[in-house]
Amino acid sequence: MESVTDVQIRKEMEMTDFKNWNYSVNPVDNSLLEERNQTLATDRSLVSTVMAASLISLIVAIIIFGNLLVIVAVLRNRQLKQAVQNRFILSLAVADLLIGCLIMPLSLHRTLLNYWSLGSIVCDIWLATDVFLCTASTLSLVAITLDRYLSVSRALQYPQLRTSARVNAAICTVWVVSALVSIPPLAGWKSNTSHDVSGKPQCDISDELGYIIYSLTISFYIPLLIILVANVKVCLIARR
């Protein structure tokens, strides 16, 4: 029988052999594991990119098709065309259609590449157009909301006040104000940073604090406040 000392010596030799084997095998296993992890990360990134591209493409198709239907319906139907208030809906549909045709495809392009490859001039024009059309869409919603509120609150007087000239003037105001919001970055009201930490060119909206406050106030906060107040008043009138 083995003595206690012999057993301890044998166990120490087995542990030494195991450690030597572990040290010789682990580097290979680690390299294979790292390669596998990199492959999995690449596959996941590819799947995420394909899913994002498919989703954006579907949204673009819905935006274009849906707004084209609205425009065709308003222009081809005599009753819809003669109702001057439908011009506000037409203005909204045109803005959304242009977003789907001009803004979303380049957004998809940037998403797929993960950087901007079309140069600074195209970037500036694209961002300005994005702000212009999004603001026009939002302000068109404001015009539609105010038109509905006035139709409810002044049911007898407003139909006579809602003339073709006034509706056209309101729509022109929507698009002019939208232009005033989008033009300042083209005139230099923007930051000069155009690259991320990896050095790849990017195309992001101006992060100048003054412009952010200016654009958000006109494009979001004021329209949001008007729409909320007008809809609340419409609900209160409807309950009477």
PDB file of C-alpha atoms in Angstrom:
ATOM      1  CA  MET A   1       0.000   0.000   0.000  1.00  0.00           C
ATOM      2  CA  GLU A   2       1.077   3.526  -0.700  1.00  0.00           C
ATOM      3  CA  SER A   3       2.156   5.700   2.144  1.00  0.00           C
ATOM      4  CA  VAL A   4       0.667   9.088   2.799  1.00  0.00           C
ATOM      5  CA  THR A   5       3.807  10.698   1.460  1.00  0.00           C
ATOM      6  CA  ASP A   6       3.643   8.686  -1.774  1.00  0.00           C
ATOM      7  CA  VAL A   7      -0.004   9.652  -2.279  1.00  0.00           C
ATOM      8  CA  GLN A   8       0.761  13.338  -1.810  1.00  0.00           C
ATOM      9  CA  ILE A   9       3.691  13.122  -4.225  1.00  0.00           C
ATOM     10  CA  ARG A  10       1.541  11.372  -6.823  1.00  0.00           C
ATOM     11  CA  LYS A  11      -1.229  14.013  -6.482  1.00  0.00           C
ATOM     12  CA  GLU A  12       1.269  16.819  -6.841  1.00  0.00           C
ATOM     13  CA  MET A  13       2.666  15.207  -9.996  1.00  0.00           C
ATOM     14  CA  GLU A  14      -0.861  14.825 -11.415  1.00  0.00           C
ATOM     15  CA  MET A  15      -1.652  18.487 -10.672  1.00  0.00           C
ATOM     16  CA  THR A  16       1.617  19.537 -12.318  1.00  0.00           C
ATOM     17  CA  ASP A  17       0.801  17.486 -15.430  1.00  0.00           C
ATOM     18  CA  PHE A  18      -2.711  18.971 -15.528  1.00  0.00           C
ATOM     19  CA  LYS A  19      -1.398  22.533 -15.263  1.00  0.00           C
ATOM     20  CA  ASN A  20       1.145  21.918 -18.007  1.00  0.00           C
ATOM     21  CA  TRP A  21      -1.582  20.457 -20.220  1.00  0.00           C
ATOM     22  CA  ASN A  22      -3.915  23.359 -19.401  1.00  0.00           C
ATOM     23  CA  TYR A  23      -1.284  25.964 -20.268  1.00  0.00           C
ATOM     24  CA  SER A  24      -0.525  24.252 -23.573  1.00  0.00           C
ATOM     25  CA  VAL A  25      -4.195  23.925 -24.583  1.00  0.00           C
ATOM     26  CA  ASN A  26      -5.702  27.185 -23.335  1.00  0.00           C
ATOM     27  CA  PRO A  27      -3.929  29.539 -25.798  1.00  0.00           C
ATOM     28  CA  VAL A  28      -5.362  27.597 -28.736  1.00  0.00           C
ATOM     29  CA  ASP A  29      -8.790  27.419 -27.136  1.00  0.00           C
ATOM     30  CA  ASN A  30      -8.733  31.149 -26.360  1.00  0.00           C
ATOM     31  CA  SER A  31      -7.834  32.055 -29.921  1.00  0.00           C
ATOM     32  CA  LEU A  32     -10.588  29.846 -31.265  1.00  0.00           C
ATOM     33  CA  LEU A  33     -13.029  31.326 -28.782  1.00  0.00           C
ATOM     34  CA  GLU A  34     -12.093  34.884 -29.720  1.00  0.00           C
ATOM     35  CA  GLU A  35     -12.432  34.074 -33.407  1.00  0.00           C
ATOM     36  CA  ARG A  36     -15.841  32.543 -32.780  1.00  0.00           C
ATOM     37  CA  ASN A  37     -16.960  35.569 -30.762  1.00  0.00           C
ATOM     38  CA  GLN A  38     -15.830  37.905 -33.533  1.00  0.00           C
ATOM     39  CA  THR A  39     -17.731  35.857 -36.092  1.00  0.00           C
ATOM     40  CA  LEU A  40     -20.868  35.908 -33.952  1.00  0.00           C
ATOM     41  CA  ALA A  41     -20.540  39.675 -33.438  1.00  0.00           C
ATOM     42  CA  THR A  42     -20.152  40.199 -37.190  1.00  0.00           C
ATOM     43  CA  ASP A  43     -23.175  38.020 -37.921  1.00  0.00           C
ATOM     44  CA  ARG A  44     -25.282  39.859 -35.341  1.00  0.00           C
ATOM     45  CA  SER A  45     -24.204  43.211 -36.763  1.00  0.00           C
ATOM     46  CA  LEU A  46     -25.105  42.055 -40.268  1.00  0.00           C
ATOM     47  CA  VAL A  47     -28.516  40.801 -39.126  1.00  0.00           C
ATOM     48  CA  SER A  48     -29.199  44.068 -37.271  1.00  0.00           C
ATOM     49  CA  THR A  49     -28.215  46.096 -40.338  1.00  0.00           C
ATOM     50  CA  VAL A  50     -30.435  44.030 -42.619  1.00  0.00           C
ATOM     51  CA  MET A  51     -33.379  44.327 -40.216  1.00  0.00           C
ATOM     52  CA  ALA A  52     -32.915  48.108 -39.891  1.00  0.00           C
ATOM     53  CA  ALA A  53     -32.642  48.493 -43.667  1.00  0.00           C
ATOM     54  CA  SER A  54     -35.768  46.390 -44.217  1.00  0.00           C
ATOM     55  CA  LEU A  55     -37.740  48.358 -41.629  1.00  0.00           C
ATOM     56  CA  ILE A  56     -36.704  51.741 -43.024  1.00  0.00           C
ATOM     57  CA  SER A  57     -37.440  50.579 -46.585  1.00  0.00           C
ATOM     58  CA  LEU A  58     -40.908  49.449 -45.514  1.00  0.00           C
ATOM     59  CA  ILE A  59     -41.567  52.782 -43.797  1.00  0.00           C
ATOM     60  CA  VAL A  60     -40.407  54.671 -46.887  1.00  0.00           C
ATOM     61  CA  ALA A  61     -42.723  52.629 -49.113  1.00  0.00           C
ATOM     62  CA  ILE A  62     -45.698  53.228 -46.784  1.00  0.00           C
ATOM     63  CA  ILE A  63     -44.991  56.974 -46.576  1.00  0.00           C
ATOM     64  CA  ILE A  64     -44.704  57.395 -50.335  1.00  0.00           C
ATOM     65  CA  PHE A  65     -47.669  55.198 -51.233  1.00  0.00           C
ATOM     66  CA  GLY A  66     -49.986  56.560 -48.543  1.00  0.00           C
ATOM     67  CA  ASN A  67     -49.326  60.221 -49.235  1.00  0.00           C
ATOM     68  CA  LEU A  68     -49.567  59.698 -52.991  1.00  0.00           C
ATOM     69  CA  LEU A  69     -53.042  58.266 -52.424  1.00  0.00           C
ATOM     70  CA  VAL A  70     -54.041  61.317 -50.389  1.00  0.00           C
ATOM     71  CA  ILE A  71     -52.741  63.754 -53.011  1.00  0.00           C
ATOM     72  CA  VAL A  72     -54.410  61.901 -55.885  1.00  0.00           C
ATOM     73  CA  ALA A  73     -57.695  61.661 -53.956  1.00  0.00           C
ATOM     74  CA  VAL A  74     -57.782  65.394 -53.200  1.00  0.00           C
ATOM     75  CA  LEU A  75     -56.808  66.445 -56.727  1.00  0.00           C
ATOM     76  CA  ARG A  76     -59.063  64.028 -58.633  1.00  0.00           C
ATOM     77  CA  ASN A  77     -62.207  64.186 -56.495  1.00  0.00           C
ATOM     78  CA  ARG A  78     -64.165  67.324 -57.317  1.00  0.00           C
ATOM     79  CA  GLN A  79     -65.824  67.641 -53.917  1.00  0.00           C
ATOM     80  CA  LEU A  80     -62.569  67.210 -52.041  1.00  0.00           C
ATOM     81  CA  LYS A  81     -60.798  69.635 -54.348  1.00  0.00           C
ATOM     82  CA  GLN A  82     -63.461  72.330 -53.973  1.00  0.00           C
ATOM     83  CA  ALA A  83     -63.320  72.215 -50.157  1.00  0.00           C
ATOM     84  CA  VAL A  84     -60.610  74.783 -49.452  1.00  0.00           C
ATOM     85  CA  GLN A  85     -59.822  73.323 -46.011  1.00  0.00           C
ATOM     86  CA  ASN A  86     -58.525  70.182 -47.728  1.00  0.00           C
ATOM     87  CA  ARG A  87     -55.599  72.237 -48.974  1.00  0.00           C
ATOM     88  CA  PHE A  88     -54.151  71.976 -45.479  1.00  0.00           C
ATOM     89  CA  ILE A  89     -54.296  68.180 -45.807  1.00  0.00           C
ATOM     90  CA  LEU A  90     -52.716  68.473 -49.243  1.00  0.00           C
ATOM     91  CA  SER A  91     -49.902  70.584 -47.784  1.00  0.00           C
ATOM     92  CA  LEU A  92     -49.286  67.958 -45.096  1.00  0.00           C
ATOM     93  CA  ALA A  93     -49.301  65.126 -47.654  1.00  0.00           C
ATOM     94  CA  VAL A  94     -46.834  66.936 -49.917  1.00  0.00           C
ATOM     95  CA  ALA A  95     -44.424  67.546 -47.020  1.00  0.00           C
ATOM     96  CA  ASP A  96     -44.614  63.913 -45.879  1.00  0.00           C
ATOM     97  CA  LEU A  97     -44.245  62.634 -49.437  1.00  0.00           C
ATOM     98  CA  LEU A  98     -41.083  64.678 -49.944  1.00  0.00           C
ATOM     99  CA  ILE A  99     -39.722  63.353 -46.644  1.00  0.00           C
ATOM    100  CA  GLY A 100     -40.242  59.825 -47.936  1.00  0.00           C
ATOM    101  CA  CYS A 101     -38.654  60.586 -51.310  1.00  0.00           C
ATOM    102  CA  LEU A 102     -35.749  62.852 -50.317  1.00  0.00           C
ATOM    103  CA  ILE A 103     -34.923  62.349 -46.638  1.00  0.00           C
ATOM    104  CA  MET A 104     -35.556  58.712 -45.764  1.00  0.00           C
ATOM    105  CA  PRO A 105     -33.463  57.128 -48.579  1.00  0.00           C
ATOM    106  CA  LEU A 106     -30.354  59.079 -47.555  1.00  0.00           C
ATOM    107  CA  SER A 107     -31.074  58.218 -43.937  1.00  0.00           C
ATOM    108  CA  LEU A 108     -31.084  54.562 -44.973  1.00  0.00           C
ATOM    109  CA  HIS A 109     -27.818  55.108 -46.845  1.00  0.00           C
ATOM    110  CA  ARG A 110     -26.183  56.565 -43.732  1.00  0.00           C
ATOM    111  CA  THR A 111     -27.538  53.752 -41.552  1.00  0.00           C
ATOM    112  CA  LEU A 112     -26.125  51.040 -43.799  1.00  0.00           C
ATOM    113  CA  LEU A 113     -22.668  52.605 -44.067  1.00  0.00           C
ATOM    114  CA  ASN A 114     -22.572  53.921 -40.486  1.00  0.00           C
ATOM    115  CA  TYR A 115     -20.927  57.087 -41.822  1.00  0.00           C
ATOM    116  CA  TRP A 116     -21.580  59.841 -44.392  1.00  0.00           C
ATOM    117  CA  SER A 117     -19.989  59.354 -47.799  1.00  0.00           C
ATOM    118  CA  LEU A 118     -21.623  62.053 -49.946  1.00  0.00           C
ATOM    119  CA  GLY A 119     -19.607  65.104 -48.903  1.00  0.00           C
ATOM    120  CA  SER A 120     -20.265  68.137 -46.751  1.00  0.00           C
ATOM    121  CA  ILE A 121     -22.293  70.085 -49.335  1.00  0.00           C
ATOM    122  CA  VAL A 122     -24.818  67.293 -49.829  1.00  0.00           C
ATOM    123  CA  CYS A 123     -24.889  66.824 -46.060  1.00  0.00           C
ATOM    124  CA  ASP A 124     -25.763  70.483 -45.434  1.00  0.00           C
ATOM    125  CA  ILE A 125     -28.469  70.452 -48.104  1.00  0.00           C
ATOM    126  CA  TRP A 126     -29.912  67.185 -46.832  1.00  0.00           C
ATOM    127  CA  LEU A 127     -30.050  68.361 -43.215  1.00  0.00           C
ATOM    128  CA  ALA A 128     -31.600  71.693 -44.189  1.00  0.00           C
ATOM    129  CA  THR A 129     -34.189  69.914 -46.331  1.00  0.00           C
ATOM    130  CA  ASP A 130     -34.913  67.518 -43.480  1.00  0.00           C
ATOM    131  CA  VAL A 131     -35.569  70.355 -41.033  1.00  0.00           C
ATOM    132  CA  PHE A 132     -37.550  72.268 -43.675  1.00  0.00           C
ATOM    133  CA  LEU A 133     -39.893  69.397 -44.542  1.00  0.00           C
ATOM    134  CA  CYS A 134     -40.341  68.162 -40.970  1.00  0.00           C
ATOM    135  CA  THR A 135     -41.211  71.677 -39.825  1.00  0.00           C
ATOM    136  CA  ALA A 136     -43.619  72.109 -42.749  1.00  0.00           C
ATOM    137  CA  SER A 137     -45.291  68.831 -41.813  1.00  0.00           C
ATOM    138  CA  THR A 138     -45.637  69.867 -38.174  1.00  0.00           C
ATOM    139  CA  LEU A 139     -46.951  73.337 -38.963  1.00  0.00           C
ATOM    140  CA  SER A 140     -49.415  71.858 -41.459  1.00  0.00           C
ATOM    141  CA  LEU A 141     -50.785  69.782 -38.585  1.00  0.00           C
ATOM    142  CA  VAL A 142     -51.105  72.993 -36.583  1.00  0.00           C
ATOM    143  CA  ALA A 143     -53.043  74.616 -39.453  1.00  0.00           C
ATOM    144  CA  ILE A 144     -55.373  71.600 -39.671  1.00  0.00           C
ATOM    145  CA  THR A 145     -55.938  71.665 -35.904  1.00  0.00           C
ATOM    146  CA  LEU A 146     -56.686  75.393 -35.841  1.00  0.00           C
ATOM    147  CA  ASP A 147     -59.025  75.029 -38.804  1.00  0.00           C
ATOM    148  CA  ARG A 148     -60.952  72.308 -37.008  1.00  0.00           C
ATOM    149  CA  TYR A 149     -61.060  74.319 -33.781  1.00  0.00           C
ATOM    150  CA  LEU A 150     -62.401  77.418 -35.528  1.00  0.00           C
ATOM    151  CA  SER A 151     -64.946  75.302 -37.389  1.00  0.00           C
ATOM    152  CA  VAL A 152     -66.256  74.011 -34.070  1.00  0.00           C
ATOM    153  CA  SER A 153     -65.993  77.164 -31.969  1.00  0.00           C
ATOM    154  CA  ARG A 154     -67.320  79.511 -34.673  1.00  0.00           C
ATOM    155  CA  ALA A 155     -69.566  77.210 -36.617  1.00  0.00           C
ATOM    156  CA  LEU A 156     -71.646  80.007 -38.151  1.00  0.00           C
ATOM    157  CA  GLN A 157     -69.030  82.660 -38.901  1.00  0.00           C
ATOM    158  CA  TYR A 158     -65.944  80.656 -39.827  1.00  0.00           C
ATOM    159  CA  PRO A 159     -67.165  79.039 -43.093  1.00  0.00           C
ATOM    160  CA  GLN A 160     -67.541  82.555 -44.518  1.00  0.00           C
ATOM    161  CA  LEU A 161     -64.129  83.595 -43.187  1.00  0.00           C
ATOM    162  CA  ARG A 162     -62.381  80.524 -44.590  1.00  0.00           C
ATOM    163  CA  THR A 163     -61.784  81.897 -48.069  1.00  0.00           C
ATOM    164  CA  SER A 164     -59.468  80.512 -50.708  1.00  0.00           C
ATOM    165  CA  ALA A 165     -57.091  83.465 -50.368  1.00  0.00           C
ATOM    166  CA  ARG A 166     -56.815  83.098 -46.592  1.00  0.00           C
ATOM    167  CA  VAL A 167     -56.211  79.369 -46.772  1.00  0.00           C
ATOM    168  CA  ASN A 168     -53.498  79.899 -49.396  1.00  0.00           C
ATOM    169  CA  ALA A 169     -51.943  82.617 -47.245  1.00  0.00           C
ATOM    170  CA  ALA A 170     -51.914  80.289 -44.232  1.00  0.00           C
ATOM    171  CA  ILE A 171     -50.235  77.536 -46.256  1.00  0.00           C
ATOM    172  CA  CYS A 172     -47.643  79.976 -47.599  1.00  0.00           C
ATOM    173  CA  THR A 173     -46.955  81.083 -44.022  1.00  0.00           C
ATOM    174  CA  VAL A 174     -46.365  77.457 -43.018  1.00  0.00           C
ATOM    175  CA  TRP A 175     -43.763  76.930 -45.713  1.00  0.00           C
ATOM    176  CA  VAL A 176     -42.060  80.316 -45.267  1.00  0.00           C
ATOM    177  CA  VAL A 177     -41.678  79.779 -41.508  1.00  0.00           C
ATOM    178  CA  SER A 178     -40.304  76.304 -42.224  1.00  0.00           C
ATOM    179  CA  ALA A 179     -37.713  77.832 -44.529  1.00  0.00           C
ATOM    180  CA  LEU A 180     -36.729  80.351 -41.855  1.00  0.00           C
ATOM    181  CA  VAL A 181     -36.074  77.479 -39.465  1.00  0.00           C
ATOM    182  CA  SER A 182     -33.983  75.438 -41.915  1.00  0.00           C
ATOM    183  CA  ILE A 183     -31.846  78.155 -43.532  1.00  0.00           C
ATOM    184  CA  PRO A 184     -29.671  79.347 -40.555  1.00  0.00           C
ATOM    185  CA  PRO A 185     -27.309  76.297 -40.582  1.00  0.00           C
ATOM    186  CA  LEU A 186     -26.639  76.944 -44.281  1.00  0.00           C
ATOM    187  CA  ALA A 187     -25.684  80.494 -43.349  1.00  0.00           C
ATOM    188  CA  GLY A 188     -23.144  79.278 -40.787  1.00  0.00           C
ATOM    189  CA  TRP A 189     -25.172  78.787 -37.592  1.00  0.00           C
ATOM    190  CA  LYS A 190     -23.736  75.339 -36.886  1.00  0.00           C
ATOM    191  CA  SER A 191     -20.818  73.555 -35.287  1.00  0.00           C
ATOM    192  CA  ASN A 192     -17.728  72.612 -37.241  1.00  0.00           C
ATOM    193  CA  THR A 193     -17.480  69.016 -36.015  1.00  0.00           C
ATOM    194  CA  SER A 194     -18.127  66.568 -38.867  1.00  0.00           C
ATOM    195  CA  HIS A 195     -16.230  63.423 -37.749  1.00  0.00           C
ATOM    196  CA  ASP A 196     -16.723  60.901 -34.980  1.00  0.00           C
ATOM    197  CA  VAL A 197     -14.051  59.429 -32.729  1.00  0.00           C
ATOM    198  CA  SER A 198     -13.053  56.906 -35.412  1.00  0.00           C
ATOM    199  CA  GLY A 199     -12.350  59.684 -37.911  1.00  0.00           C
ATOM    200  CA  LYS A 200     -15.184  58.732 -40.269  1.00  0.00           C
ATOM    201  CA  PRO A 201     -17.238  61.626 -41.701  1.00  0.00           C
ATOM    202  CA  GLN A 202     -20.654  62.104 -40.159  1.00  0.00           C
ATOM    203  CA  CYS A 203     -23.699  64.158 -41.074  1.00  0.00           C
ATOM    204  CA  ASP A 204     -25.536  65.389 -37.999  1.00  0.00           C
ATOM    205  CA  ILE A 205     -27.748  68.371 -37.379  1.00  0.00           C
ATOM    206  CA  SER A 206     -26.142  71.422 -35.827  1.00  0.00           C
ATOM    207  CA  ASP A 207     -25.524  71.073 -32.082  1.00  0.00           C
ATOM    208  CA  GLU A 208     -25.216  74.812 -31.479  1.00  0.00           C
ATOM    209  CA  LEU A 209     -27.288  75.474 -28.368  1.00  0.00           C
ATOM    210  CA  GLY A 210     -28.805  78.666 -29.757  1.00  0.00           C
ATOM    211  CA  TYR A 211     -29.962  76.993 -32.959  1.00  0.00           C
ATOM    212  CA  ILE A 212     -31.282  73.960 -31.081  1.00  0.00           C
ATOM    213  CA  ILE A 213     -33.453  76.200 -28.876  1.00  0.00           C
ATOM    214  CA  TYR A 214     -34.541  78.282 -31.886  1.00  0.00           C
ATOM    215  CA  SER A 215     -35.489  75.329 -34.083  1.00  0.00           C
ATOM    216  CA  LEU A 216     -37.128  73.239 -31.358  1.00  0.00           C
ATOM    217  CA  THR A 217     -39.210  76.178 -30.162  1.00  0.00           C
ATOM    218  CA  ILE A 218     -40.665  76.837 -33.614  1.00  0.00           C
ATOM    219  CA  SER A 219     -40.732  73.282 -34.940  1.00  0.00           C
ATOM    220  CA  PHE A 220     -41.867  71.417 -31.832  1.00  0.00           C
ATOM    221  CA  TYR A 221     -42.750  73.211 -28.606  1.00  0.00           C
ATOM    222  CA  ILE A 222     -45.017  75.959 -29.962  1.00  0.00           C
ATOM    223  CA  PRO A 223     -46.820  73.589 -32.379  1.00  0.00           C
ATOM    224  CA  LEU A 224     -47.233  71.029 -29.597  1.00  0.00           C
ATOM    225  CA  LEU A 225     -48.726  73.621 -27.262  1.00  0.00           C
ATOM    226  CA  ILE A 226     -51.127  74.926 -29.920  1.00  0.00           C
ATOM    227  CA  ILE A 227     -52.275  71.433 -30.902  1.00  0.00           C
ATOM    228  CA  LEU A 228     -52.836  70.362 -27.284  1.00  0.00           C
ATOM    229  CA  VAL A 229     -54.755  73.500 -26.308  1.00  0.00           C
ATOM    230  CA  ALA A 230     -56.868  73.486 -29.474  1.00  0.00           C
ATOM    231  CA  ASN A 231     -57.786  69.808 -29.122  1.00  0.00           C
ATOM    232  CA  VAL A 232     -58.658  70.219 -25.451  1.00  0.00           C
ATOM    233  CA  LYS A 233     -60.957  73.121 -26.327  1.00  0.00           C
ATOM    234  CA  VAL A 234     -62.559  71.083 -29.121  1.00  0.00           C
ATOM    235  CA  CYS A 235     -63.267  68.284 -26.632  1.00  0.00           C
ATOM    236  CA  LEU A 236     -64.750  70.736 -24.125  1.00  0.00           C
ATOM    237  CA  ILE A 237     -66.997  72.248 -26.805  1.00  0.00           C
ATOM    238  CA  ALA A 238     -68.098  68.793 -27.968  1.00  0.00           C
ATOM    239  CA  ARG A 239     -69.189  67.892 -24.414  1.00  0.00           C
ATOM    240  CA  ARG A 240     -71.541  70.834 -24.111  1.00  0.00           C
TER     241      ARG A 240
END
